[in-house]
Coordinates of C-alpha atoms and ligand atoms in Angstrom, one line a residue:
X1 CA -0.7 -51.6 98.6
X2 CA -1.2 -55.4 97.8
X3 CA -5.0 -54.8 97.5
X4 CA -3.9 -51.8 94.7
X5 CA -1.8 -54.0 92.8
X6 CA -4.6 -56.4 92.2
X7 CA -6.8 -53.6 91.1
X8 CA -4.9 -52.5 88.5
X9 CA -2.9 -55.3 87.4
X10 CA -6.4 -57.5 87.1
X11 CA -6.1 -60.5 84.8
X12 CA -8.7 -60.8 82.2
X13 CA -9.6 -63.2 79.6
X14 CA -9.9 -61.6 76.2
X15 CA -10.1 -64.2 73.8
X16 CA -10.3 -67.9 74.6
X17 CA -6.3 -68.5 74.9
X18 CA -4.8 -65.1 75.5
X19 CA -4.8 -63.2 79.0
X20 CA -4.7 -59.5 79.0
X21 CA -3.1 -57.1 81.1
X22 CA -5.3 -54.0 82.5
X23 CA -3.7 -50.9 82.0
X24 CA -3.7 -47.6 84.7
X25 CA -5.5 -46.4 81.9
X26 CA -8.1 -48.6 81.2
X27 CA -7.2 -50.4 78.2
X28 CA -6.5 -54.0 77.5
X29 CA -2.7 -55.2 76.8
X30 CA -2.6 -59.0 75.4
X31 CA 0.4 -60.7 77.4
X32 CA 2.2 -61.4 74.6
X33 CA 3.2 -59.9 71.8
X34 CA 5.9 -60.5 68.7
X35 CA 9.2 -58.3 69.2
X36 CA 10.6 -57.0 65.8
X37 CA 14.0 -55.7 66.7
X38 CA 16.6 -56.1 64.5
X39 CA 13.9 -57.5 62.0
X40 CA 13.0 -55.3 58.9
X41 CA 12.3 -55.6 55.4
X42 CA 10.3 -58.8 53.5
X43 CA 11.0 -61.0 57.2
X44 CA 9.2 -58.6 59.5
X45 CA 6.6 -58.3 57.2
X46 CA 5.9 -62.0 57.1
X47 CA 6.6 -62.4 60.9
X48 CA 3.5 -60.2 61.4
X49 CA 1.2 -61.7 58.9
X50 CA 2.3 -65.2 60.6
X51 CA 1.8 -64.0 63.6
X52 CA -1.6 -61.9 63.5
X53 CA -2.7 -65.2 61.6
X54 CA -1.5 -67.8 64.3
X55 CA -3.4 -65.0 66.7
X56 CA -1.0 -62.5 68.4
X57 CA -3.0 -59.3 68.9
X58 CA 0.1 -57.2 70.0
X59 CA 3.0 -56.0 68.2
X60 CA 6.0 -54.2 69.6
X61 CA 7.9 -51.9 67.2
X62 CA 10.1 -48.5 67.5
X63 CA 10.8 -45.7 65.3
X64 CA 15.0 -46.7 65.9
X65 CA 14.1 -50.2 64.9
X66 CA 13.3 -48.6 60.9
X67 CA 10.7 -51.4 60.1
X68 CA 7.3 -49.5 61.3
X69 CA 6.5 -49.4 57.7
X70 CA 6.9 -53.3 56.8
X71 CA 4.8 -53.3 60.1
X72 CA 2.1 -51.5 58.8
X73 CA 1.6 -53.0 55.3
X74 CA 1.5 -56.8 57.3
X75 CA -1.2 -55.3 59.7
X76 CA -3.4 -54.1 56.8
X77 CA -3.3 -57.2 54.9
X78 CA -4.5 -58.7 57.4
X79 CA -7.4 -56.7 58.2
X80 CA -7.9 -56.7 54.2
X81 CA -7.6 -60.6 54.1
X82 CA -10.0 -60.4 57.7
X83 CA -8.0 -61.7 60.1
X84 CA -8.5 -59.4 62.3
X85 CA -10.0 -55.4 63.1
X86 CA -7.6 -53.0 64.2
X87 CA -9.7 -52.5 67.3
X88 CA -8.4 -56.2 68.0
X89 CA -5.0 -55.1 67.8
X90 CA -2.2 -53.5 70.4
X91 CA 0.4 -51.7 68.5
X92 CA 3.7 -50.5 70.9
X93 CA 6.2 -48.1 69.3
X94 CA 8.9 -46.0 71.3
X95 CA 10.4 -42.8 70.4
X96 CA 14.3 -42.1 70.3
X97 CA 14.9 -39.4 72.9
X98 CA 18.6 -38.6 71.3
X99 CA 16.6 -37.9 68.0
X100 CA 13.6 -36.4 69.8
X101 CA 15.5 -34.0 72.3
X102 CA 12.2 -31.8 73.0
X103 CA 8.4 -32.2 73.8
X104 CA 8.0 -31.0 70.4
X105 CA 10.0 -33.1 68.3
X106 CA 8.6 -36.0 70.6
X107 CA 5.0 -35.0 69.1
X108 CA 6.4 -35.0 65.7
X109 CA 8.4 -38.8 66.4
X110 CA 4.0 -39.5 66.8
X111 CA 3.2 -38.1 63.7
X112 CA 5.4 -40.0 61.9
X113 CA 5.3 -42.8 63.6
X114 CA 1.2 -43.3 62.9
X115 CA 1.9 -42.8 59.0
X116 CA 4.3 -45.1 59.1
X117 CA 2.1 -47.7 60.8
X118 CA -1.0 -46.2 58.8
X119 CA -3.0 -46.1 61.4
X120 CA -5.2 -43.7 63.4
X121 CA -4.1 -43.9 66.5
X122 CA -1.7 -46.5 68.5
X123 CA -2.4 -48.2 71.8
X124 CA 1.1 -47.3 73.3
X125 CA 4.1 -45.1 72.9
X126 CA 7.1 -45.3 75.3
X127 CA 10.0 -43.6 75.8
X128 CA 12.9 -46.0 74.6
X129 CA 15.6 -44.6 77.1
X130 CA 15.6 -42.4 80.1
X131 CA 19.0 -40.8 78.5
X132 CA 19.0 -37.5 76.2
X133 CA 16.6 -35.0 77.5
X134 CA 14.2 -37.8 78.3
X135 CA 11.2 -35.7 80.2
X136 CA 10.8 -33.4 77.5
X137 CA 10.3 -36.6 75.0
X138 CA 7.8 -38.0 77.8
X139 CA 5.9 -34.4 77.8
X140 CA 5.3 -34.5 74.0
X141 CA 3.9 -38.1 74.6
X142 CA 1.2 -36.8 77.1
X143 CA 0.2 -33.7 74.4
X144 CA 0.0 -36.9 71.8
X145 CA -2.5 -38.3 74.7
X146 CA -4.2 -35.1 75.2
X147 CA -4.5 -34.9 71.4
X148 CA -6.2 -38.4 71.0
X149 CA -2.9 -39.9 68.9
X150 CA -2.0 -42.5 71.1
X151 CA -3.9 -44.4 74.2
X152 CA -1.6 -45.0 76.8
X153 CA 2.2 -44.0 77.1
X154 CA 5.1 -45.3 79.2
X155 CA 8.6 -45.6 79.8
X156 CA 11.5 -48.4 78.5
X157 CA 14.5 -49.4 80.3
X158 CA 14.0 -46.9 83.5
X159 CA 15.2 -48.3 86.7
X160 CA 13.8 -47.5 90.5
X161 CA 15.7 -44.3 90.8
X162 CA 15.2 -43.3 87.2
X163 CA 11.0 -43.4 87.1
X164 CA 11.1 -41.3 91.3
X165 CA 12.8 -39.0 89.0
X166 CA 10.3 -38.8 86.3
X167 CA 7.8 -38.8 88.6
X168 CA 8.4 -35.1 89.6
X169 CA 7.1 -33.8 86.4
X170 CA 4.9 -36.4 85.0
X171 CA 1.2 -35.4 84.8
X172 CA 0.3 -38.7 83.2
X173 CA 1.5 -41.9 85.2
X174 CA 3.2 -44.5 82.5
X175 CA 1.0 -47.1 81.7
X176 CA 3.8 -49.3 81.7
X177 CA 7.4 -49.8 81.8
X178 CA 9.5 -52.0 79.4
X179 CA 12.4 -53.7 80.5
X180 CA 14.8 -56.4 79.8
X181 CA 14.2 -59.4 81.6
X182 CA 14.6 -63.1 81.7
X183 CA 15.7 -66.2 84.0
X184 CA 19.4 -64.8 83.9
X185 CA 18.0 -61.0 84.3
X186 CA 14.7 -61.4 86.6
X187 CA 14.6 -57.5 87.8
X188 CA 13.1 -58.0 90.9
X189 CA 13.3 -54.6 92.5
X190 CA 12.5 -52.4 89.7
X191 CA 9.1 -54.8 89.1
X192 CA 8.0 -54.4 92.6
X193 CA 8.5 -50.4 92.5
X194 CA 6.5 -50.7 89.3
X195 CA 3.4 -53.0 91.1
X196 CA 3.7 -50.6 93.6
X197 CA 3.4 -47.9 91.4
X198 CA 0.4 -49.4 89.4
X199 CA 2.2 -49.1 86.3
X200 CA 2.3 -52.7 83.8
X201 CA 5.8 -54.3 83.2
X202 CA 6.8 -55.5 79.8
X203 CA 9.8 -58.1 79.9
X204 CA 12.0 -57.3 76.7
X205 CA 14.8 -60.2 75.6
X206 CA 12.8 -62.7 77.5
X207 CA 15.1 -65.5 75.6
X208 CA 17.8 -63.1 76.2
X209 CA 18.1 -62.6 72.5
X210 CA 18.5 -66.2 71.7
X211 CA 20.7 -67.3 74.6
X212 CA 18.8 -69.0 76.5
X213 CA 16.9 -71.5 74.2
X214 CA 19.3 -74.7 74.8
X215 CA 19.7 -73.7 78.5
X216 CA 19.7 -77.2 80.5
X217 CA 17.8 -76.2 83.4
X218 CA 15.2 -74.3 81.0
X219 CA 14.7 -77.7 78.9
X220 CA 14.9 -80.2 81.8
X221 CA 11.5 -78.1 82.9
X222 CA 10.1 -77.9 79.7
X223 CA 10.6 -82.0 79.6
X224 CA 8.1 -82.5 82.0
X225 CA 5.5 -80.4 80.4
X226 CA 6.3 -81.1 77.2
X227 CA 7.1 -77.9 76.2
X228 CA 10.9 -76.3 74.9
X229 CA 13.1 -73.7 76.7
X230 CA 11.9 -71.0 75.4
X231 CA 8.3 -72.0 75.9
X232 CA 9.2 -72.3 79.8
X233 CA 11.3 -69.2 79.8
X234 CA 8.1 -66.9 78.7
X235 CA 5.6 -69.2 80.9
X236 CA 7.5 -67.6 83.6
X237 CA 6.7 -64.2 82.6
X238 CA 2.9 -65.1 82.2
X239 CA 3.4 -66.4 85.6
X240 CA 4.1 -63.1 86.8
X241 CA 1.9 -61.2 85.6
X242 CA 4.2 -59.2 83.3
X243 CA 3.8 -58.9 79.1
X244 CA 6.3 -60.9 77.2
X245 CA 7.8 -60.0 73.8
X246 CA 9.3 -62.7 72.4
X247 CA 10.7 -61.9 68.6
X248 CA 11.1 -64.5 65.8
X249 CA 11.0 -64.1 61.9
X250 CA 10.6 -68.3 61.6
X251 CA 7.1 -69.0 61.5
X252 CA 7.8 -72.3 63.5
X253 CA 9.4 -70.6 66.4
X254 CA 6.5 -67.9 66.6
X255 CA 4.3 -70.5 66.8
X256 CA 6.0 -72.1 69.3
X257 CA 6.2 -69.3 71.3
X258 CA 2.5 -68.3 71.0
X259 CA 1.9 -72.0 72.8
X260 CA 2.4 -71.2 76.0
X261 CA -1.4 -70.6 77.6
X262 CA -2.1 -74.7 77.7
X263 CA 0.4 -75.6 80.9
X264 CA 1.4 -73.8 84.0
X265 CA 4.7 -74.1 86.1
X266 CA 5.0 -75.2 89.9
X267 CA 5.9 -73.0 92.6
X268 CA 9.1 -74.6 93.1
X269 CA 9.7 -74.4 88.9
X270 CA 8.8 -71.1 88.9
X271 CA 11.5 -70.2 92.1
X272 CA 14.1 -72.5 90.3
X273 CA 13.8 -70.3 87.4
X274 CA 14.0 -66.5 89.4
X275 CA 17.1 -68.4 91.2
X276 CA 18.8 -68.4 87.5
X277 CA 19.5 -64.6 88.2
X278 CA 22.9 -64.3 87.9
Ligands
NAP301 N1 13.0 -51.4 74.9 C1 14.2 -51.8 74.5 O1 15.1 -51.1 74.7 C2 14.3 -53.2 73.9 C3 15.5 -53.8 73.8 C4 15.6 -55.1 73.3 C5 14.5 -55.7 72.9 N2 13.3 -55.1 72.9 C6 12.0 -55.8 72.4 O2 11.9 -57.1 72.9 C7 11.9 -58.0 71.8 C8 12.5 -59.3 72.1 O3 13.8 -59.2 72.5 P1 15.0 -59.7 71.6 O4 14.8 -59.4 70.2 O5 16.2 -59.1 72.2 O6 15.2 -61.3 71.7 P2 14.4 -62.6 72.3 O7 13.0 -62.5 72.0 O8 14.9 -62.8 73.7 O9 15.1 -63.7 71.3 C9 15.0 -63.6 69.9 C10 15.9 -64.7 69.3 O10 15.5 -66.0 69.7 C11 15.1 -66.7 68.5 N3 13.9 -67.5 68.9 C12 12.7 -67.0 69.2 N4 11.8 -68.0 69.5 C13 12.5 -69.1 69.5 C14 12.2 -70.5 69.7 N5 11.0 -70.8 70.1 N6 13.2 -71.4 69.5 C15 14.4 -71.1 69.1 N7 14.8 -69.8 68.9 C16 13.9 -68.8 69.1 C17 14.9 -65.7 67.4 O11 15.3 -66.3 66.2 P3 14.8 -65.9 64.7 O12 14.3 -64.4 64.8 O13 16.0 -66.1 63.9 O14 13.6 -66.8 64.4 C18 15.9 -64.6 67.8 O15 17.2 -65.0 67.4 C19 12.6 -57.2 70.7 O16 12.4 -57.8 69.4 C20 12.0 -55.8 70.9 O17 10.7 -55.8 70.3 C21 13.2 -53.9 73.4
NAG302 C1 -3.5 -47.7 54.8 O1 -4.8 -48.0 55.5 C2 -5.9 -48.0 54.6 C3 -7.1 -48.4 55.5 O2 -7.1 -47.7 56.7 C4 -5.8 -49.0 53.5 O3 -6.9 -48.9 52.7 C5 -4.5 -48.8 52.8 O4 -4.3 -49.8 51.8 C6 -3.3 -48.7 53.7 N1 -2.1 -48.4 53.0 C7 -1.0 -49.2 53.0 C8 0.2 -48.7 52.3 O5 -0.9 -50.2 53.7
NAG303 C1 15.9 -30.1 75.9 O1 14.6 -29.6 75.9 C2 14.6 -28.2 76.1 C3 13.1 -27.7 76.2 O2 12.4 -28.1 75.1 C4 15.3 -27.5 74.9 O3 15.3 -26.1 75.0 C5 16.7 -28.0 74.8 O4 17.4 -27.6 73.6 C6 16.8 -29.6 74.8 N1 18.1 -30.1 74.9 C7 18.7 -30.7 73.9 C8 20.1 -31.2 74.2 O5 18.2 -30.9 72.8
NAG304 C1 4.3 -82.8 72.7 O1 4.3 -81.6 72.0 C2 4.3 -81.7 70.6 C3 4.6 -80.3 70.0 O2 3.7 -79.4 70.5 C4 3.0 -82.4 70.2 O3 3.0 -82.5 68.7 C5 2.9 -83.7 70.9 O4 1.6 -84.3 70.5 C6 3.0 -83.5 72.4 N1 3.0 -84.8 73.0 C7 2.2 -85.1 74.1 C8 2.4 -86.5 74.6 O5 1.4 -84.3 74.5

């Protein structure tokens, strides 16, 4: 089982700072990327640009968050002002399952979602919630896979007993699971089903939305390495081998928070952290 998890979960250099995670299916995920909840309008739209300029390759979005659109128009200024290709680029979005309800309707959430972005096809669709008719929305993802929309699909928020139950009718394994995790939150159990599984963990709230950026034992770490709170909080997620989301709309703190490839945590740092768990 050990020898499995390496296989899949292999680390790979993609560009000269920024590891990658290798997906079930093949495909490259950078291990970070710039959350945009509760971000829409003008400030998502310049949170991308900065971020795509400062060199974050992977966005996370969702059709609930109602800013795929802002999204889209930073992405293709970018590629107009050459930044970057889209083939460069790892675009996330989730579908609503309350909204979605069937397989159909899931297919449709797609649709939309890939004008919205204006793109041809996105790197990863997940379902936001295992709630509401949830393996009907995960069916219309695999027809959006069969039907060349999106590259890899996966789950969000699904605990152990939650993805054994999706597992009865899924023909296509998620790619990976999206979760919320930070010190405070580490989620041990439900990542080990998930290495177990082969299937890629994303760590959502990794500064658990904000809380944690003046916690002492965070920044007495960070002293030593010269790095903030929230820089040590999302080293720990590198160190695991899981994809970290961090969101910002200041440009200083997504550039902070992009900084994070130049140091790396002890042992015993890394266990103080996991021993935050409350
Ligand atoms: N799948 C799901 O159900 C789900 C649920 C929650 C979140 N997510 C995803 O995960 C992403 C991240 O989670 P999150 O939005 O809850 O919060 P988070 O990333 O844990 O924290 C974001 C907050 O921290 C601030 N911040 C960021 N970097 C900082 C820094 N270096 N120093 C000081 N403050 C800093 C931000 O401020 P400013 O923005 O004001 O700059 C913002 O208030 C979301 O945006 C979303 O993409 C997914
Ligand atoms: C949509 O993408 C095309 C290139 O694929 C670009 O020419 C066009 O400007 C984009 N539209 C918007 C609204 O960003
Ligand atoms: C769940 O999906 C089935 C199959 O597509 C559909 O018949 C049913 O109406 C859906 N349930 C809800 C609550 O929308
Ligand atoms: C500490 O970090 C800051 C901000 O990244 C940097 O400007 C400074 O040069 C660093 N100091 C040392 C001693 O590395």
């Amino acid at each position: 089982m050990k020898v499995a998890v390496i296989l899949t979960l292999t680390l790979t250099i993609v560009s000269a700072k920024v590891p990658s995670i290798k997906l079930n299916t093949g495909y490259e995920m950078p291990q970070i990327g710039l959350g945009t909840w509760q971000a829409t309008g003008d400030p998502v739209k310049q949170a991308v640009k900065d971020a795509l300029k400062i060199g974050y390759r992977h966005i996370d979005t969702a059709w609930i968050y109602k800013n795929e659109k802002e999204v889209g128009e930073a992405i293709h200024e970018q590629i107009g002002a050459g930044i970057l290709k889209r083939e460069d680029l790892f675009i996330t979005t989730k579908v609503w399952p309350k909204d979605a309800k069937t397989a159909k309707k899931s297919l449709e959430t797609v649709h939309h979602s890939l004008q919205q972005l204006n793109v041809t096809y996105l790197d990863l669709v997940l379902v936001h919630r295992p709630a509401d008719n949830y393996t009907e929305v995960y069916k219309g993802l695999e027809e959006a896979v069969g039907q060349k929309l999106v590259r890899s699909i996966g789950i969000s928020n699904f605990n152990k007993a939650q993805i054994d139950s999706l597992k009865k009718t899924w023909k296509m394994k998620p790619a990976v699971n999206q979760i919320e995790i930070h010190p405070t939150l580490n989620q041990d159990d439900t990542v080990n089903h998930c290495n177990d599984l082969g299937i890629a963990v994303t760590g959502y709230s990794p500064l658990g939305t904000g809380k944690l950026i003046k916690d002492p034992t965070l920044a007495a770490i960070g002293k030593k390495h010269n790095k903030s709170a929230a820089q040590v909080a999302l080293r720990w997620q590198i160190e695991r081998h899981l994809i970290t989301i961090p969101k910002s709309v200041t440009k200083k703190y997504i550039q902070e928070d992009f900084e994070i490839f130049d140091f790396t945590l002890t042992k015993d740092e890394v266990k103080t952290i996991h021993d935050m768990h409350a």
